[in-house]
Amino acid sequence: MKVNGKSMRTIWLSDDGWSVEIIDQTIFPFCFETVRLQTMEDCARAISDMLVRGAPLIGATAAYGLALAMRKNDTDAALVDASETLHATRPTAINLKWALDRMRAVLAPLPSISRAKTAYAEAARLCDQDVAVNSAIGDHGLALIKAIAKTKAIGEPVNILTHCNAGWLATVDWGTATAPIYKAHDLGLNVHVWVDETRPRNQGNSLTAWELGQHGVPHHVIVDNAGGHLMQHGLVDMVLTGTDRTTANGDVCNKIGTYLKALAARDNDIPFFVALPSSTIDFTLLDGLRQIPIEERDGKEVSHVLGRAEDGSVRTVQLTPDDSPLANPAFDVTPARLVTGLITERGIAKADKQALAALFPERAVQAV
Ligand code: MRU
């Protein structure tokens, strides 16, 4: 997508041909800075400290992390160690494991001398595929937006509510939930996005709003609690989110707060769609609520917030009393029964085991 008119991806190989560059997402929307990752450990830190985040981009960064690891030490032991270190960075997004498994399956059988070169090529291929897959998700989701647009009076927008950032910043390009929105906007359809701020880390405020603004997509940022009210007043036509892991039966794990949006959508008869590449489907699980590990992050994300003061300085300020205990579950699970459909690169599936297996038969064989 474009930043100040210039096309960019979220991760790319440096001009030196071996180090990897990313955009630091921890300082958005106040600063735009790129960071050069030179070691596997740099990649692991970038993932755990959320310089990069979003399930697909976490996977892509881990893939390059393995390439950097192989450049330094291409032994079997180093391959296993690097995979384990990268895998431990964030527990919920399954694309991380998917990307590491894919890289290891390619690299492990090779003589060590050829591993580094192949790892870079495979990481680049994984990134290119992410872009193509998200574009295909965009095409399938676009059909849904077009259908709603047909029901609208002239000048009336299609109102889409989204949570967190499932935009191009969460992927290599296009985004998952935003891909249909960008395609609709580019076609001249009248789309408007309600952007949940998404406490505690404010991915909606700082990332989704920023990228929609860069692309010229009309939107309003709302507090997380506003969605239900807007739905009750007919101001939401569709909820469209991403996901960090979706089970074989269609339970959707996504940023904390997503479940409440799904409940409100159901109560108001509003379609709740989830956009996802098949790399986000965990075909080994059938019960999202009990089986998906939910990342518990530092309470400081709840008690403190980054913002720009009136004097222009960017500061972190405290919100809560000094001694208040803090809890910070980062994700929740929306049961499949609340999900209207899953928008994948192969089309839109019902959120159930049969429909997902029919769309991805080669992956569904892993199901337990
Ligand atoms: O903790 P994050 O920022 O990595 O979480 C990402 C999300 O939950 C996104 O909303 C997204 O839906 C999943 S990635 C496309």
mmCIF file of C-alpha atoms and ligand atoms in Angstrom:
data_model
loop_
_atom_site.group_PDB
_atom_site.id
_atom_site.type_symbol
_atom_site.label_atom_id
_atom_site.label_comp_id
_atom_site.label_asym_id
_atom_site.label_seq_id
_atom_site.Cartn_x
_atom_site.Cartn_y
_atom_site.Cartn_z
ATOM 1 C CA MET A 1 0.000 0.000 0.000
ATOM 2 C CA LYS A 2 1.075 3.617 -0.164
ATOM 3 C CA VAL A 3 2.849 5.747 2.437
ATOM 4 C CA ASN A 4 2.927 9.407 1.422
ATOM 5 C CA GLY A 5 2.206 8.248 -2.125
ATOM 6 C CA LYS A 6 5.052 5.706 -2.211
ATOM 7 C CA SER A 7 4.295 1.950 -2.460
ATOM 8 C CA MET A 8 5.634 -0.015 0.486
ATOM 9 C CA ARG A 9 5.461 -3.403 2.102
ATOM 10 C CA THR A 10 5.827 -3.973 5.845
ATOM 11 C CA ILE A 11 8.959 -6.138 5.551
ATOM 12 C CA TRP A 12 11.675 -6.207 2.899
ATOM 13 C CA LEU A 13 15.257 -7.189 2.275
ATOM 14 C CA SER A 14 17.731 -4.324 2.736
ATOM 15 C CA ASP A 15 19.869 -3.009 -0.080
ATOM 16 C CA ASP A 16 22.801 -4.898 1.494
ATOM 17 C CA GLY A 17 21.044 -8.100 0.362
ATOM 18 C CA TRP A 18 21.031 -9.820 3.776
ATOM 19 C CA SER A 19 19.541 -7.708 6.589
ATOM 20 C CA VAL A 20 15.799 -7.170 6.842
ATOM 21 C CA GLU A 21 13.867 -3.939 7.257
ATOM 22 C CA ILE A 22 10.563 -3.362 8.988
ATOM 23 C CA ILE A 23 8.396 -0.433 10.032
ATOM 24 C CA ASP A 24 8.421 0.194 13.804
ATOM 25 C CA GLN A 25 4.719 -0.054 14.716
ATOM 26 C CA THR A 26 5.245 0.845 18.392
ATOM 27 C CA ILE A 27 5.582 4.570 17.679
ATOM 28 C CA PHE A 28 2.641 4.992 15.287
ATOM 29 C CA PRO A 29 0.949 7.264 14.423
ATOM 30 C CA PHE A 30 3.356 9.875 15.752
ATOM 31 C CA CYS A 31 6.542 8.761 14.010
ATOM 32 C CA PHE A 32 7.286 6.715 10.916
ATOM 33 C CA GLU A 33 10.593 4.916 11.280
ATOM 34 C CA THR A 34 12.084 1.836 9.732
ATOM 35 C CA VAL A 35 14.311 -0.554 11.665
ATOM 36 C CA ARG A 36 17.037 -2.853 10.328
ATOM 37 C CA LEU A 37 17.031 -6.397 11.728
ATOM 38 C CA GLN A 38 20.471 -8.019 11.551
ATOM 39 C CA THR A 39 20.099 -11.178 13.615
ATOM 40 C CA MET A 40 17.532 -13.824 14.471
ATOM 41 C CA GLU A 41 17.447 -12.303 17.959
ATOM 42 C CA ASP A 42 16.533 -8.903 16.453
ATOM 43 C CA CYS A 43 13.579 -10.595 14.702
ATOM 44 C CA ALA A 44 12.482 -12.334 17.908
ATOM 45 C CA ARG A 45 12.591 -9.024 19.802
ATOM 46 C CA ALA A 46 10.720 -7.208 17.028
ATOM 47 C CA ILE A 47 7.920 -9.792 17.353
ATOM 48 C CA SER A 48 7.726 -9.972 21.145
ATOM 49 C CA ASP A 49 7.983 -6.186 21.614
ATOM 50 C CA MET A 50 5.423 -5.705 18.821
ATOM 51 C CA LEU A 51 7.502 -3.573 16.460
ATOM 52 C CA VAL A 52 5.834 -5.974 14.051
ATOM 53 C CA ARG A 53 2.524 -7.565 14.947
ATOM 54 C CA GLY A 54 -0.522 -9.056 13.251
ATOM 55 C CA ALA A 55 -0.580 -12.784 12.584
ATOM 56 C CA PRO A 56 0.652 -12.831 8.940
ATOM 57 C CA LEU A 57 3.451 -10.302 9.508
ATOM 58 C CA ILE A 58 4.613 -12.166 12.612
ATOM 59 C CA GLY A 59 4.954 -15.278 10.415
ATOM 60 C CA ALA A 60 6.839 -13.387 7.701
ATOM 61 C CA THR A 61 9.250 -11.876 10.255
ATOM 62 C CA ALA A 62 9.894 -15.294 11.778
ATOM 63 C CA ALA A 63 10.676 -16.677 8.308
ATOM 64 C CA TYR A 64 13.326 -14.001 7.782
ATOM 65 C CA GLY A 65 14.506 -14.643 11.350
ATOM 66 C CA LEU A 66 15.358 -18.199 10.324
ATOM 67 C CA ALA A 67 17.160 -16.917 7.233
ATOM 68 C CA LEU A 68 19.288 -14.615 9.416
ATOM 69 C CA ALA A 69 19.943 -17.501 11.810
ATOM 70 C CA MET A 70 21.095 -19.763 8.945
ATOM 71 C CA ARG A 71 23.381 -17.026 7.620
ATOM 72 C CA LYS A 72 25.233 -17.104 10.950
ATOM 73 C CA ASN A 73 25.115 -20.838 11.683
ATOM 74 C CA ASP A 74 23.590 -23.367 9.293
ATOM 75 C CA THR A 75 23.768 -26.505 11.470
ATOM 76 C CA ASP A 76 20.796 -28.721 12.412
ATOM 77 C CA ALA A 77 21.115 -27.590 16.032
ATOM 78 C CA ALA A 78 21.011 -23.914 15.051
ATOM 79 C CA LEU A 79 17.914 -24.512 12.932
ATOM 80 C CA VAL A 80 16.096 -26.130 15.860
ATOM 81 C CA ASP A 81 17.273 -23.501 18.376
ATOM 82 C CA ALA A 82 16.294 -20.574 16.170
ATOM 83 C CA SER A 83 12.847 -22.075 15.471
ATOM 84 C CA GLU A 84 12.245 -22.574 19.182
ATOM 85 C CA THR A 85 13.354 -19.053 20.095
ATOM 86 C CA LEU A 86 11.147 -17.505 17.421
ATOM 87 C CA HIS A 87 8.218 -19.762 18.276
ATOM 88 C CA ALA A 88 8.319 -18.646 21.919
ATOM 89 C CA THR A 89 7.850 -14.965 21.067
ATOM 90 C CA ARG A 90 4.026 -14.842 20.881
ATOM 91 C CA PRO A 91 1.737 -17.765 21.681
ATOM 92 C CA THR A 92 -1.608 -17.014 20.041
ATOM 93 C CA ALA A 93 -1.053 -16.186 16.359
ATOM 94 C CA ILE A 94 -0.741 -19.549 14.594
ATOM 95 C CA ASN A 95 0.872 -18.079 11.470
ATOM 96 C CA LEU A 96 4.082 -18.002 13.490
ATOM 97 C CA LYS A 97 4.155 -21.792 13.843
ATOM 98 C CA TRP A 98 2.891 -22.225 10.289
ATOM 99 C CA ALA A 99 5.736 -20.125 8.871
ATOM 100 C CA LEU A 100 8.396 -21.818 11.016
ATOM 101 C CA ASP A 101 7.121 -25.308 10.126
ATOM 102 C CA ARG A 102 7.149 -24.415 6.449
ATOM 103 C CA MET A 103 10.682 -23.046 6.621
ATOM 104 C CA ARG A 104 11.968 -26.043 8.570
ATOM 105 C CA ALA A 105 10.337 -28.502 6.183
ATOM 106 C CA VAL A 106 12.245 -26.863 3.317
ATOM 107 C CA LEU A 107 15.546 -26.353 5.148
ATOM 108 C CA ALA A 108 16.000 -29.457 7.305
ATOM 109 C CA PRO A 109 16.597 -31.951 4.424
ATOM 110 C CA LEU A 110 19.173 -29.689 2.738
ATOM 111 C CA PRO A 111 22.946 -29.869 3.163
ATOM 112 C CA SER A 112 23.776 -27.078 5.597
ATOM 113 C CA ILE A 113 25.874 -25.189 3.030
ATOM 114 C CA SER A 114 22.784 -24.367 0.947
ATOM 115 C CA ARG A 115 20.431 -23.539 3.833
ATOM 116 C CA ALA A 116 21.010 -19.796 4.159
ATOM 117 C CA LYS A 117 20.432 -19.059 0.457
ATOM 118 C CA THR A 118 17.330 -21.252 0.345
ATOM 119 C CA ALA A 119 15.986 -19.711 3.560
ATOM 120 C CA TYR A 120 16.106 -16.204 2.090
ATOM 121 C CA ALA A 121 14.399 -17.423 -1.087
ATOM 122 C CA GLU A 122 11.679 -19.235 0.879
ATOM 123 C CA ALA A 123 11.062 -16.237 3.166
ATOM 124 C CA ALA A 124 10.694 -14.013 0.099
ATOM 125 C CA ARG A 125 8.284 -16.534 -1.471
ATOM 126 C CA LEU A 126 6.229 -16.655 1.720
ATOM 127 C CA CYS A 127 5.961 -12.852 1.682
ATOM 128 C CA ASP A 128 4.928 -12.747 -1.990
ATOM 129 C CA GLN A 129 2.302 -15.420 -1.340
ATOM 130 C CA ASP A 130 0.932 -13.428 1.604
ATOM 131 C CA VAL A 131 0.378 -10.483 -0.725
ATOM 132 C CA ALA A 132 -1.370 -12.638 -3.341
ATOM 133 C CA VAL A 133 -3.523 -14.410 -0.756
ATOM 134 C CA ASN A 134 -4.655 -11.133 0.826
ATOM 135 C CA SER A 135 -5.491 -9.740 -2.590
ATOM 136 C CA ALA A 136 -7.678 -12.814 -3.239
ATOM 137 C CA ILE A 137 -9.378 -12.311 0.154
ATOM 138 C CA GLY A 138 -10.011 -8.753 -0.994
ATOM 139 C CA ASP A 139 -11.734 -9.970 -4.159
ATOM 140 C CA HIS A 140 -14.037 -12.358 -2.281
ATOM 141 C CA GLY A 141 -14.864 -9.792 0.412
ATOM 142 C CA LEU A 142 -15.489 -7.155 -2.232
ATOM 143 C CA ALA A 143 -18.461 -9.190 -3.488
ATOM 144 C CA LEU A 144 -20.058 -8.871 -0.034
ATOM 145 C CA ILE A 145 -19.551 -5.124 0.064
ATOM 146 C CA LYS A 146 -20.945 -4.772 -3.466
ATOM 147 C CA ALA A 147 -24.076 -6.702 -2.426
ATOM 148 C CA ILE A 148 -24.671 -4.371 0.538
ATOM 149 C CA ALA A 149 -23.972 -1.310 -1.617
ATOM 150 C CA LYS A 150 -26.815 -2.356 -3.959
ATOM 151 C CA THR A 151 -29.274 -2.040 -1.043
ATOM 152 C CA LYS A 152 -28.208 1.548 -0.279
ATOM 153 C CA ALA A 153 -29.779 4.791 -1.392
ATOM 154 C CA ILE A 154 -27.642 7.033 -3.591
ATOM 155 C CA GLY A 155 -24.934 8.697 -1.483
ATOM 156 C CA GLU A 156 -25.447 6.353 1.450
ATOM 157 C CA PRO A 157 -22.211 4.587 2.497
ATOM 158 C CA VAL A 158 -21.674 0.944 3.345
ATOM 159 C CA ASN A 159 -20.693 1.159 7.038
ATOM 160 C CA ILE A 160 -18.169 -1.427 8.161
ATOM 161 C CA LEU A 161 -17.018 -1.805 11.742
ATOM 162 C CA THR A 162 -13.580 -3.273 12.371
ATOM 163 C CA HIS A 163 -11.577 -4.144 15.463
ATOM 164 C CA CYS A 164 -7.821 -3.947 16.050
ATOM 165 C CA ASN A 165 -5.618 -3.747 12.981
ATOM 166 C CA ALA A 166 -6.113 -6.383 10.345
ATOM 167 C CA GLY A 167 -4.778 -3.951 7.778
ATOM 168 C CA TRP A 168 -1.703 -4.005 5.575
ATOM 169 C CA LEU A 169 0.419 -3.228 8.631
ATOM 170 C CA ALA A 170 -0.636 -6.611 10.067
ATOM 171 C CA THR A 171 0.357 -8.455 6.889
ATOM 172 C CA VAL A 172 2.977 -8.018 4.174
ATOM 173 C CA ASP A 173 0.533 -5.965 2.093
ATOM 174 C CA TRP A 174 -3.215 -5.357 1.555
ATOM 175 C CA GLY A 175 -4.285 -6.582 5.002
ATOM 176 C CA THR A 176 -6.911 -9.235 5.588
ATOM 177 C CA ALA A 177 -10.012 -7.378 6.799
ATOM 178 C CA THR A 178 -8.950 -4.204 4.982
ATOM 179 C CA ALA A 179 -8.294 -5.848 1.608
ATOM 180 C CA PRO A 180 -12.007 -5.875 0.611
ATOM 181 C CA ILE A 181 -12.349 -2.316 1.916
ATOM 182 C CA TYR A 182 -9.400 -1.022 -0.119
ATOM 183 C CA LYS A 183 -10.688 -2.797 -3.214
ATOM 184 C CA ALA A 184 -14.195 -1.366 -2.736
ATOM 185 C CA HIS A 185 -12.840 2.127 -2.193
ATOM 186 C CA ASP A 186 -10.550 1.865 -5.233
ATOM 187 C CA LEU A 187 -13.562 0.853 -7.345
ATOM 188 C CA GLY A 188 -15.371 4.007 -6.283
ATOM 189 C CA LEU A 189 -17.840 2.360 -3.898
ATOM 190 C CA ASN A 190 -18.944 4.530 -1.002
ATOM 191 C CA VAL A 191 -17.463 2.763 2.045
ATOM 192 C CA HIS A 192 -17.047 4.152 5.523
ATOM 193 C CA VAL A 193 -15.232 2.394 8.368
ATOM 194 C CA TRP A 194 -15.914 2.571 12.106
ATOM 195 C CA VAL A 195 -12.496 1.973 13.655
ATOM 196 C CA ASP A 196 -12.530 0.563 17.193
ATOM 197 C CA GLU A 197 -9.701 2.205 19.155
ATOM 198 C CA THR A 198 -8.768 -1.278 20.482
ATOM 199 C CA ARG A 199 -7.422 -0.814 23.979
ATOM 200 C CA PRO A 200 -5.007 -1.520 25.472
ATOM 201 C CA ARG A 201 -2.480 -1.088 22.647
ATOM 202 C CA ASN A 202 -4.718 1.014 20.453
ATOM 203 C CA GLN A 203 -4.042 -0.767 17.172
ATOM 204 C CA GLY A 204 -7.256 0.754 15.781
ATOM 205 C CA ASN A 205 -6.407 4.305 16.833
ATOM 206 C CA SER A 206 -2.808 4.236 15.833
ATOM 207 C CA LEU A 207 -2.587 1.765 12.934
ATOM 208 C CA THR A 208 -5.941 1.161 11.219
ATOM 209 C CA ALA A 209 -6.932 4.837 11.289
ATOM 210 C CA TRP A 210 -3.497 5.822 9.998
ATOM 211 C CA GLU A 211 -3.490 3.408 7.087
ATOM 212 C CA LEU A 212 -7.086 4.120 6.062
ATOM 213 C CA GLY A 213 -6.195 7.821 6.148
ATOM 214 C CA GLN A 214 -3.125 7.251 3.948
ATOM 215 C CA HIS A 215 -5.338 5.492 1.412
ATOM 216 C CA GLY A 216 -8.120 8.092 1.619
ATOM 217 C CA VAL A 217 -10.782 5.712 2.970
ATOM 218 C CA PRO A 218 -13.489 7.608 4.948
ATOM 219 C CA HIS A 219 -13.529 6.484 8.585
ATOM 220 C CA HIS A 220 -14.191 7.526 12.171
ATOM 221 C CA VAL A 221 -12.292 6.281 15.201
ATOM 222 C CA ILE A 222 -14.650 5.230 17.989
ATOM 223 C CA VAL A 223 -14.085 4.078 21.546
ATOM 224 C CA ASP A 224 -14.330 0.335 21.977
ATOM 225 C CA ASN A 225 -17.683 0.593 23.737
ATOM 226 C CA ALA A 226 -19.450 2.547 20.970
ATOM 227 C CA GLY A 227 -20.020 -0.320 18.533
ATOM 228 C CA GLY A 228 -23.161 -1.734 20.159
ATOM 229 C CA HIS A 229 -24.821 1.668 20.187
ATOM 230 C CA LEU A 230 -24.011 2.274 16.518
ATOM 231 C CA MET A 231 -25.410 -1.143 15.613
ATOM 232 C CA GLN A 232 -28.662 -0.467 17.490
ATOM 233 C CA HIS A 233 -29.093 2.702 15.457
ATOM 234 C CA GLY A 234 -28.641 1.093 12.042
ATOM 235 C CA LEU A 235 -25.212 2.623 11.494
ATOM 236 C CA VAL A 236 -23.295 -0.626 10.929
ATOM 237 C CA ASP A 237 -23.936 -2.818 7.861
ATOM 238 C CA MET A 238 -21.244 -5.377 8.531
ATOM 239 C CA VAL A 239 -18.579 -6.208 11.096
ATOM 240 C CA LEU A 240 -15.327 -7.287 9.454
ATOM 241 C CA THR A 241 -12.333 -8.359 11.520
ATOM 242 C CA GLY A 242 -9.183 -10.393 11.134
ATOM 243 C CA THR A 243 -8.086 -13.322 13.280
ATOM 244 C CA ASP A 244 -4.928 -14.623 14.899
ATOM 245 C CA ARG A 245 -6.044 -18.238 14.937
ATOM 246 C CA THR A 246 -9.214 -19.943 13.728
ATOM 247 C CA THR A 247 -9.944 -23.551 14.627
ATOM 248 C CA ALA A 248 -10.958 -26.315 12.211
ATOM 249 C CA ASN A 249 -14.591 -25.831 13.294
ATOM 250 C CA GLY A 250 -14.549 -22.050 12.779
ATOM 251 C CA ASP A 251 -14.024 -20.632 16.290
ATOM 252 C CA VAL A 252 -12.288 -17.307 15.806
ATOM 253 C CA CYS A 253 -9.574 -16.037 18.127
ATOM 254 C CA ASN A 254 -8.857 -12.353 17.667
ATOM 255 C CA LYS A 255 -7.895 -9.237 19.600
ATOM 256 C CA ILE A 256 -9.580 -8.875 22.977
ATOM 257 C CA GLY A 257 -13.021 -7.294 22.547
ATOM 258 C CA THR A 258 -13.887 -9.020 19.287
ATOM 259 C CA TYR A 259 -16.299 -11.414 21.033
ATOM 260 C CA LEU A 260 -18.360 -8.516 22.416
ATOM 261 C CA LYS A 261 -18.698 -7.081 18.901
ATOM 262 C CA ALA A 262 -19.900 -10.452 17.636
ATOM 263 C CA LEU A 263 -22.514 -10.631 20.404
ATOM 264 C CA ALA A 264 -23.767 -7.152 19.628
ATOM 265 C CA ALA A 265 -23.831 -7.943 15.911
ATOM 266 C CA ARG A 266 -25.905 -11.079 16.509
ATOM 267 C CA ASP A 267 -28.353 -9.163 18.731
ATOM 268 C CA ASN A 268 -28.809 -6.605 15.960
ATOM 269 C CA ASP A 269 -28.914 -9.028 13.012
ATOM 270 C CA ILE A 270 -25.749 -7.622 11.513
ATOM 271 C CA PRO A 271 -23.407 -9.939 9.569
ATOM 272 C CA PHE A 272 -20.134 -10.672 11.351
ATOM 273 C CA PHE A 273 -17.438 -11.693 8.860
ATOM 274 C CA VAL A 274 -13.831 -12.654 9.507
ATOM 275 C CA ALA A 275 -11.122 -12.341 6.833
ATOM 276 C CA LEU A 276 -8.225 -14.765 7.026
ATOM 277 C CA PRO A 277 -5.541 -16.467 4.990
ATOM 278 C CA SER A 278 -5.645 -20.254 5.342
ATOM 279 C CA SER A 279 -2.309 -20.016 7.207
ATOM 280 C CA THR A 280 -4.353 -18.690 10.146
ATOM 281 C CA ILE A 281 -6.495 -21.833 10.343
ATOM 282 C CA ASP A 282 -5.291 -24.307 12.962
ATOM 283 C CA PHE A 283 -6.681 -27.572 11.623
ATOM 284 C CA THR A 284 -5.408 -29.431 14.702
ATOM 285 C CA LEU A 285 -7.909 -27.736 17.035
ATOM 286 C CA LEU A 286 -11.681 -28.112 17.332
ATOM 287 C CA ASP A 287 -12.446 -26.049 20.423
ATOM 288 C CA GLY A 288 -11.170 -22.484 20.370
ATOM 289 C CA LEU A 289 -12.298 -21.609 23.871
ATOM 290 C CA ARG A 290 -10.425 -24.430 25.561
ATOM 291 C CA GLN A 291 -7.539 -25.083 23.217
ATOM 292 C CA ILE A 292 -6.184 -21.753 21.997
ATOM 293 C CA PRO A 293 -3.517 -20.277 24.298
ATOM 294 C CA ILE A 294 -4.425 -16.683 25.101
ATOM 295 C CA GLU A 295 -1.437 -14.407 25.443
ATOM 296 C CA GLU A 296 -1.349 -12.530 28.758
ATOM 297 C CA ARG A 297 0.661 -9.373 28.181
ATOM 298 C CA ASP A 298 2.325 -6.907 30.517
ATOM 299 C CA GLY A 299 -0.144 -5.000 32.703
ATOM 300 C CA LYS A 300 1.723 -1.832 31.793
ATOM 301 C CA GLU A 301 -0.175 -1.896 28.488
ATOM 302 C CA VAL A 302 -3.350 -1.358 30.555
ATOM 303 C CA SER A 303 -1.997 1.157 33.049
ATOM 304 C CA HIS A 304 -0.033 3.313 30.601
ATOM 305 C CA VAL A 305 -0.668 4.808 27.193
ATOM 306 C CA LEU A 306 1.497 6.499 24.559
ATOM 307 C CA GLY A 307 0.257 9.811 23.231
ATOM 308 C CA ARG A 308 1.232 13.230 21.965
ATOM 309 C CA ALA A 309 1.035 16.059 24.486
ATOM 310 C CA GLU A 310 -0.214 19.494 23.493
ATOM 311 C CA ASP A 311 3.393 20.734 23.337
ATOM 312 C CA GLY A 312 4.005 18.148 20.579
ATOM 313 C CA SER A 313 6.140 15.785 22.643
ATOM 314 C CA VAL A 314 5.327 12.066 22.447
ATOM 315 C CA ARG A 315 5.034 10.652 25.969
ATOM 316 C CA THR A 316 3.861 7.664 27.896
ATOM 317 C CA VAL A 317 1.445 8.541 30.693
ATOM 318 C CA GLN A 318 -0.096 6.511 33.493
ATOM 319 C CA LEU A 319 -3.882 6.056 33.650
ATOM 320 C CA THR A 320 -4.490 3.871 36.695
ATOM 321 C CA PRO A 321 -3.806 4.245 40.433
ATOM 322 C CA ASP A 322 -0.231 3.304 41.418
ATOM 323 C CA ASP A 323 -1.250 0.145 43.254
ATOM 324 C CA SER A 324 -4.130 -1.212 41.154
ATOM 325 C CA PRO A 325 -3.544 -4.824 40.164
ATOM 326 C CA LEU A 326 -3.653 -5.249 36.378
ATOM 327 C CA ALA A 327 -4.786 -8.043 34.067
ATOM 328 C CA ASN A 328 -4.186 -8.029 30.328
ATOM 329 C CA PRO A 329 -5.552 -10.950 28.292
ATOM 330 C CA ALA A 330 -4.708 -9.946 24.715
ATOM 331 C CA PHE A 331 -7.167 -12.104 22.748
ATOM 332 C CA ASP A 332 -10.609 -13.671 23.026
ATOM 333 C CA VAL A 333 -12.493 -16.381 21.178
ATOM 334 C CA THR A 334 -15.692 -15.799 19.240
ATOM 335 C CA PRO A 335 -17.554 -19.109 18.908
ATOM 336 C CA ALA A 336 -18.265 -20.234 15.347
ATOM 337 C CA ARG A 337 -22.025 -19.912 15.912
ATOM 338 C CA LEU A 338 -21.638 -16.100 16.028
ATOM 339 C CA VAL A 339 -19.610 -15.909 12.802
ATOM 340 C CA THR A 340 -21.559 -15.313 9.578
ATOM 341 C CA GLY A 341 -18.715 -16.373 7.320
ATOM 342 C CA LEU A 342 -14.968 -16.738 6.890
ATOM 343 C CA ILE A 343 -13.482 -14.870 3.944
ATOM 344 C CA THR A 344 -10.467 -16.855 2.730
ATOM 345 C CA GLU A 345 -8.277 -16.773 -0.362
ATOM 346 C CA ARG A 346 -10.368 -19.599 -1.861
ATOM 347 C CA GLY A 347 -13.739 -18.040 -1.175
ATOM 348 C CA ILE A 348 -16.192 -17.531 1.667
ATOM 349 C CA ALA A 349 -16.822 -20.498 3.954
ATOM 350 C CA LYS A 350 -19.399 -21.075 6.638
ATOM 351 C CA ALA A 351 -17.707 -21.168 10.042
ATOM 352 C CA ASP A 352 -17.929 -24.921 10.426
ATOM 353 C CA LYS A 353 -15.749 -27.992 10.076
ATOM 354 C CA GLN A 354 -17.293 -29.353 6.865
ATOM 355 C CA ALA A 355 -17.147 -26.056 4.999
ATOM 356 C CA LEU A 356 -13.524 -25.378 5.942
ATOM 357 C CA ALA A 357 -12.504 -28.942 5.127
ATOM 358 C CA ALA A 358 -14.230 -28.689 1.737
ATOM 359 C CA LEU A 359 -12.328 -25.494 0.932
ATOM 360 C CA PHE A 360 -8.938 -26.721 2.187
ATOM 361 C CA PRO A 361 -9.009 -30.535 1.897
ATOM 362 C CA GLU A 362 -5.202 -30.817 1.810
ATOM 363 C CA ARG A 363 -4.902 -29.028 5.200
ATOM 364 C CA ALA A 364 -7.958 -30.570 6.846
ATOM 365 C CA VAL A 365 -6.291 -33.990 6.980
ATOM 366 C CA GLN A 366 -4.363 -32.667 10.006
ATOM 367 C CA ALA A 367 -7.596 -32.302 12.004
ATOM 368 C CA VAL A 368 -7.793 -34.277 15.218
HETATM 369 O O1 MRU B 1 -1.645 -8.282 19.103
HETATM 370 P P1 MRU B 1 -1.660 -7.994 17.611
HETATM 371 O O2 MRU B 1 -1.641 -6.549 17.279
HETATM 372 O O3 MRU B 1 -0.594 -8.782 16.890
HETATM 373 O O4 MRU B 1 -3.050 -8.596 17.164
HETATM 374 C C1 MRU B 1 -3.476 -8.610 15.829
HETATM 375 C C2 MRU B 1 -4.923 -8.749 15.740
HETATM 376 O O5 MRU B 1 -5.587 -9.227 16.606
HETATM 377 C C3 MRU B 1 -5.527 -8.226 14.527
HETATM 378 O O6 MRU B 1 -6.730 -7.659 14.817
HETATM 379 C C4 MRU B 1 -5.795 -9.140 13.417
HETATM 380 O O7 MRU B 1 -7.125 -9.376 13.288
HETATM 381 C C5 MRU B 1 -5.181 -10.414 13.262
HETATM 382 S S1 MRU B 1 -3.871 -10.262 12.128
HETATM 383 C C6 MRU B 1 -4.538 -9.887 10.562
#
